[in-house]
C-alpha atoms as a printed R data frame, in Angstrom:
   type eleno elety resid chain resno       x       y       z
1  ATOM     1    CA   UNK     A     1  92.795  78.449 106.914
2  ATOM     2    CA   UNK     A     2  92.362  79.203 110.619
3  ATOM     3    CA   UNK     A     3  90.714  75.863 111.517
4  ATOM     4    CA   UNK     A     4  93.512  73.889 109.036
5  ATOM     5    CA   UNK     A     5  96.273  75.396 111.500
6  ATOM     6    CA   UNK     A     6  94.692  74.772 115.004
7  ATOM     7    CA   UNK     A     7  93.882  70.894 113.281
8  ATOM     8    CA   UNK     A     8  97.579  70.512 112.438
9  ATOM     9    CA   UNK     A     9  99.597  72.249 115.346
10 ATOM    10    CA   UNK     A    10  96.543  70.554 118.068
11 ATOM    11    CA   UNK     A    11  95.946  74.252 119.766
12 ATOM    12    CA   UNK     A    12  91.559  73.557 119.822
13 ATOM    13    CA   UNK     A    13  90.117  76.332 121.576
14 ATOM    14    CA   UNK     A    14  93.702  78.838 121.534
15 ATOM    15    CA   UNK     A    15  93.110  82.394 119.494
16 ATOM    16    CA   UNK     A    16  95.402  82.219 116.594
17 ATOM    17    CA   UNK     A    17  95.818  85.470 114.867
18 ATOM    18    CA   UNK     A    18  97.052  85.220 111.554
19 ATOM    19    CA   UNK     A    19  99.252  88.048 110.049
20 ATOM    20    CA   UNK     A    20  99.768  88.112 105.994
21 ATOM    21    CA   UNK     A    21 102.857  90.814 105.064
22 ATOM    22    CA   UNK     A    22 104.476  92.117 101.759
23 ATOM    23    CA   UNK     A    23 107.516  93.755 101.156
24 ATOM    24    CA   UNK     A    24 106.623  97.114  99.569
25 ATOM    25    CA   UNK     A    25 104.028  99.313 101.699
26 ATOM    26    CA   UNK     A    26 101.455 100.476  99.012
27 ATOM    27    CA   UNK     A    27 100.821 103.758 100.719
28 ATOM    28    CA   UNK     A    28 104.157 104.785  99.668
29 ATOM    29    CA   UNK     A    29 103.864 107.575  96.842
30 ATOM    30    CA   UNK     A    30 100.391 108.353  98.804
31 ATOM    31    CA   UNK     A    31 100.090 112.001 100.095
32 ATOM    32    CA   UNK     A    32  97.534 112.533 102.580
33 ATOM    33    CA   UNK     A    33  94.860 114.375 101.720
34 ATOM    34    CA   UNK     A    34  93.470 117.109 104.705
35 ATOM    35    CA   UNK     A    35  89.851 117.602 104.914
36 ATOM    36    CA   UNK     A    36  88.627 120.760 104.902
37 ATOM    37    CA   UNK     A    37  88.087 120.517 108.938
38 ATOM    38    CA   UNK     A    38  92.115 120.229 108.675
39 ATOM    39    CA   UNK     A    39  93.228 122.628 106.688
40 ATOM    40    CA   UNK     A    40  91.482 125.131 108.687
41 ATOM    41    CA   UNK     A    41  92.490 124.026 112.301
42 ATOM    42    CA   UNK     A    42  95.856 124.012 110.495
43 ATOM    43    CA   UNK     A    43  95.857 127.469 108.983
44 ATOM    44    CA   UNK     A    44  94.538 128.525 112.601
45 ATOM    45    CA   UNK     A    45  97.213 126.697 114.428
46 ATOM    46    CA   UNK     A    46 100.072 128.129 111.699
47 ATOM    47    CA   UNK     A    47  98.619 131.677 112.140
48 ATOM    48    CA   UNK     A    48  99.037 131.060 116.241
49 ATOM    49    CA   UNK     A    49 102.827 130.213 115.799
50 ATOM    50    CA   UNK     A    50 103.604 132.751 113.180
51 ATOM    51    CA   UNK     A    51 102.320 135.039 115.968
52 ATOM    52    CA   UNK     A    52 104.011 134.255 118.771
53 ATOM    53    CA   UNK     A    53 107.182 134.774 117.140
């Protein structure tokens, strides 16, 4: 597909990134997931601020 484009537009030798784009995101009813490294520097970083106040 690359090599069709630089044929047609004559750019031999020019980078040509090529970018392909939908209209819904499929990440959006995703939650993210913490890994258990996250949840506790979380709970230790929630602890900190309920503390300080």
């Amino acid at each position: 597909l690359m090599n069709y484009f630089r044929k047609s537009l004559d750019v031999m030798g020019s980078p040509i990134r090529i970018q392909f784009k939908e209209g819904e995101n499929p990440y959006a009813n995703k939650r993210n997931t913490l890994t258990p490294t996250q949840m506790r520097k979380r709970k230790r970083l929630m602890k900190h601020i309920k503390k300080s106040k």
